[in-house]
PDB file of C-alpha atoms in Angstrom:
ATOM      1  CA  UNK W   1     -73.025   9.491 -14.997  1.00  0.00           C
ATOM      2  CA  UNK W   2     -72.107   5.989 -14.025  1.00  0.00           C
ATOM      3  CA  UNK W   3     -69.549   5.683 -11.228  1.00  0.00           C
ATOM      4  CA  UNK W   4     -66.380   3.603 -11.982  1.00  0.00           C
ATOM      5  CA  UNK W   5     -66.326   0.247 -10.311  1.00  0.00           C
ATOM      6  CA  UNK W   6     -64.013  -0.053  -7.345  1.00  0.00           C
ATOM      7  CA  UNK W   7     -61.341  -2.792  -7.601  1.00  0.00           C
ATOM      8  CA  UNK W   8     -61.829  -5.633  -5.188  1.00  0.00           C
ATOM      9  CA  UNK W   9     -59.035  -6.843  -2.917  1.00  0.00           C
ATOM     10  CA  UNK W  10     -58.454 -10.063  -4.929  1.00  0.00           C
ATOM     11  CA  UNK W  11     -58.299  -8.001  -8.091  1.00  0.00           C
ATOM     12  CA  UNK W  12     -55.741  -5.633  -6.559  1.00  0.00           C
ATOM     13  CA  UNK W  13     -53.586  -8.579  -5.485  1.00  0.00           C
ATOM     14  CA  UNK W  14     -53.648 -10.052  -8.990  1.00  0.00           C
ATOM     15  CA  UNK W  15     -52.691  -6.666 -10.467  1.00  0.00           C
ATOM     16  CA  UNK W  16     -49.672  -6.353  -8.136  1.00  0.00           C
ATOM     17  CA  UNK W  17     -48.513  -9.882  -8.997  1.00  0.00           C
ATOM     18  CA  UNK W  18     -48.858  -9.205 -12.713  1.00  0.00           C
ATOM     19  CA  UNK W  19     -46.768  -6.009 -12.443  1.00  0.00           C
ATOM     20  CA  UNK W  20     -44.070  -7.844 -10.445  1.00  0.00           C
ATOM     21  CA  UNK W  21     -43.791 -10.603 -13.068  1.00  0.00           C
ATOM     22  CA  UNK W  22     -43.666  -8.030 -15.869  1.00  0.00           C
ATOM     23  CA  UNK W  23     -40.901  -6.058 -14.057  1.00  0.00           C
ATOM     24  CA  UNK W  24     -38.807  -9.197 -13.532  1.00  0.00           C
ATOM     25  CA  UNK W  25     -38.846 -10.251 -17.187  1.00  0.00           C
ATOM     26  CA  UNK W  26     -38.103  -6.707 -18.403  1.00  0.00           C
ATOM     27  CA  UNK W  27     -34.902  -6.378 -16.301  1.00  0.00           C
ATOM     28  CA  UNK W  28     -31.562  -6.720 -18.157  1.00  0.00           C
ATOM     29  CA  UNK W  29     -30.075 -10.121 -17.567  1.00  0.00           C
ATOM     30  CA  UNK W  30     -26.932  -8.700 -15.886  1.00  0.00           C
ATOM     31  CA  UNK W  31     -29.083  -6.873 -13.332  1.00  0.00           C
ATOM     32  CA  UNK W  32     -30.890 -10.092 -12.368  1.00  0.00           C
ATOM     33  CA  UNK W  33     -27.584 -11.898 -11.941  1.00  0.00           C
ATOM     34  CA  UNK W  34     -25.808  -9.056 -10.071  1.00  0.00           C
ATOM     35  CA  UNK W  35     -26.347 -10.367  -6.561  1.00  0.00           C
ATOM     36  CA  UNK W  36     -25.147 -13.819  -7.517  1.00  0.00           C
ATOM     37  CA  UNK W  37     -21.939 -12.645  -9.193  1.00  0.00           C
ATOM     38  CA  UNK W  38     -20.900  -9.665  -7.032  1.00  0.00           C
ATOM     39  CA  UNK W  39     -19.291 -11.606  -4.158  1.00  0.00           C
ATOM     40  CA  UNK W  40     -16.996 -13.548  -6.509  1.00  0.00           C
ATOM     41  CA  UNK W  41     -16.117 -10.736  -8.919  1.00  0.00           C
ATOM     42  CA  UNK W  42     -12.600  -9.495  -8.073  1.00  0.00           C
ATOM     43  CA  UNK W  43     -11.727  -5.814  -7.945  1.00  0.00           C
ATOM     44  CA  UNK W  44      -9.315  -5.536 -10.879  1.00  0.00           C
ATOM     45  CA  UNK W  45      -7.559  -2.550  -9.306  1.00  0.00           C
ATOM     46  CA  UNK W  46      -6.737  -4.473  -6.121  1.00  0.00           C
ATOM     47  CA  UNK W  47      -6.375  -8.162  -6.804  1.00  0.00           C
ATOM     48  CA  UNK W  48      -6.498 -10.822  -9.463  1.00  0.00           C
ATOM     49  CA  UNK W  49      -7.570 -13.508  -6.998  1.00  0.00           C
ATOM     50  CA  UNK W  50     -10.576 -13.929  -4.758  1.00  0.00           C
ATOM     51  CA  UNK W  51     -10.940 -10.638  -2.869  1.00  0.00           C
ATOM     52  CA  UNK W  52     -11.946 -12.562   0.242  1.00  0.00           C
ATOM     53  CA  UNK W  53      -8.600 -14.396   0.536  1.00  0.00           C
ATOM     54  CA  UNK W  54      -7.760 -15.519   4.037  1.00  0.00           C
ATOM     55  CA  UNK W  55      -5.147 -13.702   6.069  1.00  0.00           C
ATOM     56  CA  UNK W  56      -1.705 -15.176   5.417  1.00  0.00           C
ATOM     57  CA  UNK W  57      -2.507 -16.395   1.873  1.00  0.00           C
ATOM     58  CA  UNK W  58      -0.051 -14.482  -0.331  1.00  0.00           C
ATOM     59  CA  UNK W  59       3.067 -15.065  -2.446  1.00  0.00           C
ATOM     60  CA  UNK W  60       5.714 -12.627  -1.252  1.00  0.00           C
ATOM     61  CA  UNK W  61       6.371  -9.391   0.633  1.00  0.00           C
ATOM     62  CA  UNK W  62       7.178  -5.954  -0.750  1.00  0.00           C
ATOM     63  CA  UNK W  63       9.195  -3.770   1.615  1.00  0.00           C
ATOM     64  CA  UNK W  64       8.530  -0.117   0.752  1.00  0.00           C
ATOM     65  CA  UNK W  65      11.266   2.346   1.756  1.00  0.00           C
ATOM     66  CA  UNK W  66       9.975   5.903   1.444  1.00  0.00           C
ATOM     67  CA  UNK W  67      12.347   8.833   0.771  1.00  0.00           C
ATOM     68  CA  UNK W  68      11.272  11.191   3.540  1.00  0.00           C
ATOM     69  CA  UNK W  69      12.548  14.479   2.006  1.00  0.00           C
ATOM     70  CA  UNK W  70      10.120  14.055  -0.906  1.00  0.00           C
ATOM     71  CA  UNK W  71       7.198  13.603   1.469  1.00  0.00           C
ATOM     72  CA  UNK W  72       8.316  16.571   3.561  1.00  0.00           C
ATOM     73  CA  UNK W  73       8.282  18.868   0.511  1.00  0.00           C
ATOM     74  CA  UNK W  74       4.630  18.036  -0.137  1.00  0.00           C
ATOM     75  CA  UNK W  75       1.495  19.610   1.329  1.00  0.00           C
ATOM     76  CA  UNK W  76       0.952  16.518   3.483  1.00  0.00           C
ATOM     77  CA  UNK W  77       4.510  16.775   4.767  1.00  0.00           C
ATOM     78  CA  UNK W  78       3.978  20.385   5.823  1.00  0.00           C
ATOM     79  CA  UNK W  79       1.389  19.097   8.298  1.00  0.00           C
ATOM     80  CA  UNK W  80       3.507  16.166   9.454  1.00  0.00           C
ATOM     81  CA  UNK W  81       5.692  17.630  12.205  1.00  0.00           C
ATOM     82  CA  UNK W  82       6.594  14.259  13.690  1.00  0.00           C
ATOM     83  CA  UNK W  83       8.390  13.195  10.526  1.00  0.00           C
ATOM     84  CA  UNK W  84       9.264  16.460   8.832  1.00  0.00           C
ATOM     85  CA  UNK W  85      10.150  18.769  11.722  1.00  0.00           C
ATOM     86  CA  UNK W  86      11.916  16.504  14.227  1.00  0.00           C
ATOM     87  CA  UNK W  87      13.058  18.406  17.309  1.00  0.00           C
ATOM     88  CA  UNK W  88      15.810  15.994  18.240  1.00  0.00           C
ATOM     89  CA  UNK W  89      18.455  14.108  16.280  1.00  0.00           C
ATOM     90  CA  UNK W  90      19.022  13.802  12.551  1.00  0.00           C
ATOM     91  CA  UNK W  91      16.292  14.374   9.961  1.00  0.00           C
ATOM     92  CA  UNK W  92      14.931  11.288   8.238  1.00  0.00           C
ATOM     93  CA  UNK W  93      16.194   9.855   4.946  1.00  0.00           C
ATOM     94  CA  UNK W  94      14.581   6.498   4.181  1.00  0.00           C
ATOM     95  CA  UNK W  95      11.718   5.512   6.451  1.00  0.00           C
ATOM     96  CA  UNK W  96       9.621   2.374   6.464  1.00  0.00           C
ATOM     97  CA  UNK W  97       6.472   3.009   4.454  1.00  0.00           C
ATOM     98  CA  UNK W  98       5.199  -0.516   4.899  1.00  0.00           C
ATOM     99  CA  UNK W  99       5.585  -4.262   4.470  1.00  0.00           C
ATOM    100  CA  UNK W 100       2.980  -5.478   1.998  1.00  0.00           C
ATOM    101  CA  UNK W 101       1.800  -9.048   1.362  1.00  0.00           C
ATOM    102  CA  UNK W 102       1.559  -9.458  -2.410  1.00  0.00           C
ATOM    103  CA  UNK W 103       0.282 -11.885  -5.001  1.00  0.00           C
ATOM    104  CA  UNK W 104       2.344 -12.512  -8.112  1.00  0.00           C
ATOM    105  CA  UNK W 105      -0.177 -10.190  -9.759  1.00  0.00           C
ATOM    106  CA  UNK W 106      -2.289  -8.032  -7.452  1.00  0.00           C
ATOM    107  CA  UNK W 107      -2.515  -7.932  -3.681  1.00  0.00           C
ATOM    108  CA  UNK W 108      -4.861  -8.544  -0.753  1.00  0.00           C
ATOM    109  CA  UNK W 109      -5.819  -5.743   1.610  1.00  0.00           C
ATOM    110  CA  UNK W 110      -7.807  -5.162   4.798  1.00  0.00           C
ATOM    111  CA  UNK W 111      -8.188  -8.883   5.481  1.00  0.00           C
ATOM    112  CA  UNK W 112     -10.592 -10.210   8.075  1.00  0.00           C
ATOM    113  CA  UNK W 113      -8.982 -11.258  11.344  1.00  0.00           C
ATOM    114  CA  UNK W 114     -10.255 -13.103  14.393  1.00  0.00           C
ATOM    115  CA  UNK W 115      -9.518 -10.117  16.596  1.00  0.00           C
ATOM    116  CA  UNK W 116      -9.964  -6.393  16.058  1.00  0.00           C
ATOM    117  CA  UNK W 117      -6.895  -5.017  14.192  1.00  0.00           C
ATOM    118  CA  UNK W 118      -5.689  -2.947  17.140  1.00  0.00           C
ATOM    119  CA  UNK W 119      -2.048  -1.781  17.317  1.00  0.00           C
ATOM    120  CA  UNK W 120      -0.887  -1.293  20.933  1.00  0.00           C
ATOM    121  CA  UNK W 121       0.620   2.071  21.876  1.00  0.00           C
ATOM    122  CA  UNK W 122       3.832   0.311  22.898  1.00  0.00           C
ATOM    123  CA  UNK W 123       4.288  -1.068  19.375  1.00  0.00           C
ATOM    124  CA  UNK W 124       3.562   2.332  17.812  1.00  0.00           C
ATOM    125  CA  UNK W 125       6.143   3.985  20.062  1.00  0.00           C
ATOM    126  CA  UNK W 126       8.785   1.329  19.337  1.00  0.00           C
ATOM    127  CA  UNK W 127       8.398   1.859  15.575  1.00  0.00           C
ATOM    128  CA  UNK W 128       8.858   5.638  15.696  1.00  0.00           C
ATOM    129  CA  UNK W 129      12.564   5.554  14.837  1.00  0.00           C
ATOM    130  CA  UNK W 130      11.943   4.047  11.399  1.00  0.00           C
ATOM    131  CA  UNK W 131       8.237   4.804  10.973  1.00  0.00           C
ATOM    132  CA  UNK W 132       7.746   8.278  12.483  1.00  0.00           C
ATOM    133  CA  UNK W 133       3.996   8.582  12.140  1.00  0.00           C
ATOM    134  CA  UNK W 134       1.404   7.120  14.483  1.00  0.00           C
ATOM    135  CA  UNK W 135      -1.252   7.261  11.785  1.00  0.00           C
ATOM    136  CA  UNK W 136       1.005   5.485   9.297  1.00  0.00           C
ATOM    137  CA  UNK W 137       1.714   2.608  11.693  1.00  0.00           C
ATOM    138  CA  UNK W 138      -1.972   2.058  12.401  1.00  0.00           C
ATOM    139  CA  UNK W 139      -2.974   2.360   8.734  1.00  0.00           C
ATOM    140  CA  UNK W 140      -0.290  -0.049   7.530  1.00  0.00           C
ATOM    141  CA  UNK W 141      -1.350  -2.777   9.916  1.00  0.00           C
ATOM    142  CA  UNK W 142      -5.048  -2.417   9.154  1.00  0.00           C
ATOM    143  CA  UNK W 143      -4.571  -2.403   5.387  1.00  0.00           C
ATOM    144  CA  UNK W 144      -1.561  -4.704   4.932  1.00  0.00           C
ATOM    145  CA  UNK W 145      -0.589  -6.300   8.231  1.00  0.00           C
ATOM    146  CA  UNK W 146      -3.970  -7.971   8.610  1.00  0.00           C
ATOM    147  CA  UNK W 147      -3.206  -9.935   5.423  1.00  0.00           C
ATOM    148  CA  UNK W 148       0.152 -11.209   6.712  1.00  0.00           C
ATOM    149  CA  UNK W 149      -1.333 -13.720   9.146  1.00  0.00           C
ATOM    150  CA  UNK W 150       0.714 -12.058  11.917  1.00  0.00           C
ATOM    151  CA  UNK W 151      -0.361 -10.224  15.057  1.00  0.00           C
ATOM    152  CA  UNK W 152       0.734  -6.556  15.240  1.00  0.00           C
ATOM    153  CA  UNK W 153       3.825  -7.272  17.362  1.00  0.00           C
ATOM    154  CA  UNK W 154       5.072 -10.032  15.042  1.00  0.00           C
ATOM    155  CA  UNK W 155       4.215  -8.072  11.892  1.00  0.00           C
ATOM    156  CA  UNK W 156       6.206  -5.022  12.963  1.00  0.00           C
ATOM    157  CA  UNK W 157       9.071  -7.179  14.230  1.00  0.00           C
ATOM    158  CA  UNK W 158       9.291  -8.709  10.759  1.00  0.00           C
ATOM    159  CA  UNK W 159       9.019  -5.239   9.199  1.00  0.00           C
ATOM    160  CA  UNK W 160      11.930  -3.946  11.272  1.00  0.00           C
ATOM    161  CA  UNK W 161      14.017  -7.039  10.563  1.00  0.00           C
ATOM    162  CA  UNK W 162      13.662  -6.629   6.805  1.00  0.00           C
ATOM    163  CA  UNK W 163      14.133  -2.852   6.964  1.00  0.00           C
ATOM    164  CA  UNK W 164      17.387  -3.308   8.903  1.00  0.00           C
ATOM    165  CA  UNK W 165      18.584  -5.981   6.475  1.00  0.00           C
ATOM    166  CA  UNK W 166      18.979  -3.335   3.744  1.00  0.00           C
ATOM    167  CA  UNK W 167      22.236  -1.375   3.636  1.00  0.00           C
ATOM    168  CA  UNK W 168      21.621   2.202   2.482  1.00  0.00           C
ATOM    169  CA  UNK W 169      24.277   3.392  -0.004  1.00  0.00           C
ATOM    170  CA  UNK W 170      26.476   6.309   1.073  1.00  0.00           C
ATOM    171  CA  UNK W 171      24.948   8.743  -1.400  1.00  0.00           C
ATOM    172  CA  UNK W 172      21.584   8.435   0.391  1.00  0.00           C
ATOM    173  CA  UNK W 173      22.841   8.549   3.976  1.00  0.00           C
ATOM    174  CA  UNK W 174      23.039  12.301   4.521  1.00  0.00           C
ATOM    175  CA  UNK W 175      22.823  14.176   1.206  1.00  0.00           C
ATOM    176  CA  UNK W 176      22.817  17.965   1.547  1.00  0.00           C
ATOM    177  CA  UNK W 177      22.446  18.702  -2.164  1.00  0.00           C
ATOM    178  CA  UNK W 178      19.728  17.671  -4.604  1.00  0.00           C
ATOM    179  CA  UNK W 179      20.584  14.749  -6.874  1.00  0.00           C
ATOM    180  CA  UNK W 180      19.214  13.909 -10.311  1.00  0.00           C
ATOM    181  CA  UNK W 181      19.202  10.171 -10.910  1.00  0.00           C
ATOM    182  CA  UNK W 182      17.515   7.545 -13.025  1.00  0.00           C
ATOM    183  CA  UNK W 183      15.693   4.570 -11.455  1.00  0.00           C
ATOM    184  CA  UNK W 184      18.540   2.442 -12.766  1.00  0.00           C
ATOM    185  CA  UNK W 185      21.061   4.572 -10.837  1.00  0.00           C
ATOM    186  CA  UNK W 186      19.194   3.930  -7.572  1.00  0.00           C
ATOM    187  CA  UNK W 187      18.854   0.210  -8.196  1.00  0.00           C
ATOM    188  CA  UNK W 188      22.528  -0.069  -9.174  1.00  0.00           C
ATOM    189  CA  UNK W 189      23.601   1.729  -5.962  1.00  0.00           C
ATOM    190  CA  UNK W 190      21.519  -0.585  -3.758  1.00  0.00           C
ATOM    191  CA  UNK W 191      22.662  -3.709  -5.595  1.00  0.00           C
ATOM    192  CA  UNK W 192      26.287  -2.652  -5.079  1.00  0.00           C
ATOM    193  CA  UNK W 193      25.718  -2.078  -1.342  1.00  0.00           C
ATOM    194  CA  UNK W 194      23.681  -5.286  -0.890  1.00  0.00           C
ATOM    195  CA  UNK W 195      25.289  -8.324  -2.541  1.00  0.00           C
ATOM    196  CA  UNK W 196      22.161 -10.453  -2.019  1.00  0.00           C
ATOM    197  CA  UNK W 197      20.000  -8.071  -4.039  1.00  0.00           C
ATOM    198  CA  UNK W 198      19.649  -8.511  -7.789  1.00  0.00           C
ATOM    199  CA  UNK W 199      18.141  -5.876 -10.036  1.00  0.00           C
ATOM    200  CA  UNK W 200      14.888  -7.824 -10.509  1.00  0.00           C
ATOM    201  CA  UNK W 201      14.332  -7.809  -6.727  1.00  0.00           C
ATOM    202  CA  UNK W 202      13.835  -4.017  -6.617  1.00  0.00           C
ATOM    203  CA  UNK W 203      11.778  -1.243  -8.171  1.00  0.00           C
ATOM    204  CA  UNK W 204      11.775   2.556  -7.892  1.00  0.00           C
ATOM    205  CA  UNK W 205       8.725   4.810  -7.570  1.00  0.00           C
ATOM    206  CA  UNK W 206       8.663   8.442  -8.696  1.00  0.00           C
ATOM    207  CA  UNK W 207       5.825  10.940  -8.995  1.00  0.00           C
ATOM    208  CA  UNK W 208       4.880  14.592  -8.824  1.00  0.00           C
ATOM    209  CA  UNK W 209       6.492  17.754 -10.220  1.00  0.00           C
ATOM    210  CA  UNK W 210       9.958  17.079 -11.567  1.00  0.00           C
ATOM    211  CA  UNK W 211       9.473  13.317 -11.201  1.00  0.00           C
ATOM    212  CA  UNK W 212      10.505  13.246  -7.574  1.00  0.00           C
ATOM    213  CA  UNK W 213      11.955  10.073  -6.115  1.00  0.00           C
ATOM    214  CA  UNK W 214       9.351   8.647  -3.755  1.00  0.00           C
ATOM    215  CA  UNK W 215      10.400   5.168  -2.703  1.00  0.00           C
ATOM    216  CA  UNK W 216      12.399   2.031  -3.262  1.00  0.00           C
ATOM    217  CA  UNK W 217      10.589  -1.307  -3.137  1.00  0.00           C
ATOM    218  CA  UNK W 218      12.413  -4.531  -2.288  1.00  0.00           C
ATOM    219  CA  UNK W 219      10.806  -7.966  -2.565  1.00  0.00           C
ATOM    220  CA  UNK W 220      11.185 -10.773  -0.022  1.00  0.00           C
ATOM    221  CA  UNK W 221       9.920 -14.313   0.380  1.00  0.00           C
ATOM    222  CA  UNK W 222       7.708 -15.176   3.325  1.00  0.00           C
ATOM    223  CA  UNK W 223      10.851 -16.529   4.997  1.00  0.00           C
ATOM    224  CA  UNK W 224      12.539 -13.131   4.658  1.00  0.00           C
ATOM    225  CA  UNK W 225      14.936 -13.867   1.780  1.00  0.00           C
ATOM    226  CA  UNK W 226      15.301 -11.454  -1.172  1.00  0.00           C
ATOM    227  CA  UNK W 227      13.252 -12.698  -4.097  1.00  0.00           C
ATOM    228  CA  UNK W 228      12.366 -11.673  -7.641  1.00  0.00           C
ATOM    229  CA  UNK W 229       9.443  -9.231  -7.678  1.00  0.00           C
ATOM    230  CA  UNK W 230       6.071  -9.899  -9.266  1.00  0.00           C
ATOM    231  CA  UNK W 231       4.110  -7.821 -11.751  1.00  0.00           C
ATOM    232  CA  UNK W 232       3.141  -5.290  -9.072  1.00  0.00           C
ATOM    233  CA  UNK W 233       6.667  -3.871  -9.205  1.00  0.00           C
ATOM    234  CA  UNK W 234       6.872  -3.447 -12.984  1.00  0.00           C
ATOM    235  CA  UNK W 235       9.357  -0.587 -13.328  1.00  0.00           C
ATOM    236  CA  UNK W 236       7.729   0.899 -16.423  1.00  0.00           C
ATOM    237  CA  UNK W 237       4.544   1.393 -14.468  1.00  0.00           C
ATOM    238  CA  UNK W 238       6.135   2.851 -11.325  1.00  0.00           C
ATOM    239  CA  UNK W 239       8.626   5.288 -12.853  1.00  0.00           C
ATOM    240  CA  UNK W 240       9.479   5.693 -16.527  1.00  0.00           C
ATOM    241  CA  UNK W 241      11.648   8.809 -16.402  1.00  0.00           C
ATOM    242  CA  UNK W 242      15.414   8.725 -16.737  1.00  0.00           C
ATOM    243  CA  UNK W 243      15.865  11.835 -14.583  1.00  0.00           C
ATOM    244  CA  UNK W 244      14.361  11.896 -11.089  1.00  0.00           C
ATOM    245  CA  UNK W 245      14.722  14.761  -8.637  1.00  0.00           C
ATOM    246  CA  UNK W 246      16.036  13.426  -5.306  1.00  0.00           C
ATOM    247  CA  UNK W 247      15.589  16.151  -2.666  1.00  0.00           C
ATOM    248  CA  UNK W 248      18.294  16.456   0.015  1.00  0.00           C
ATOM    249  CA  UNK W 249      17.777  15.872   3.716  1.00  0.00           C
ATOM    250  CA  UNK W 250      16.327  18.827   5.575  1.00  0.00           C
ATOM    251  CA  UNK W 251      17.989  20.485   8.523  1.00  0.00           C
ATOM    252  CA  UNK W 252      16.763  19.204  11.872  1.00  0.00           C
ATOM    253  CA  UNK W 253      14.348  21.342  13.862  1.00  0.00           C
ATOM    254  CA  UNK W 254      15.452  23.195  16.953  1.00  0.00           C
ATOM    255  CA  UNK W 255      14.018  23.208  20.455  1.00  0.00           C
TER     256      UNK W 255
END
């Protein structure tokens, strides 16, 4: 029986080249273009602009005020002793969730900075009265503060300034009984207590069993003045119910 001829090296090279050309022309066109389009294709869930926007390039701030009793009733809250089982002083009502640079539609996050996004321990400690979670402080700067164009100290100074500029209505100062309110009730109460705030400058977030009240969002210009919110704070998307459960403040822990 005749033995099959062995392929020479030049022949093997030609075969490999032929297979490579055939593979290229058989690929779907979108696969061939993927590498060229991926860097400029925005993530629709995050932004509607270039995802690589420079730090400090945004339209306005959203100040997120979280209703602590709702968090403390959750599974995450049960593990959060610093916020939900304070050993000294009053329990928390509204805390600072974060100060978020926003676009009119969408938002930047985790922006590149010249220096590592490190939050000094001193800054973390100073924020504990209105942001009682070390992990939250660090996370908020890395995800949102890096897009503000501010260093950690300046970013949290601005956060505190805007947080303190909001007057909390009496019904949210130390409630001992559950309340059942609509988003409109909350917005009306804050507008009455803060003459500079109009209804279109705020939005309410609810979620979870019983549509629990989670947070109030207030929009500010870069200069720190109340401003009309963008599409990110569309009320119909954040809370549609007309009956939210607002848990009362919890009793403070004991030594």
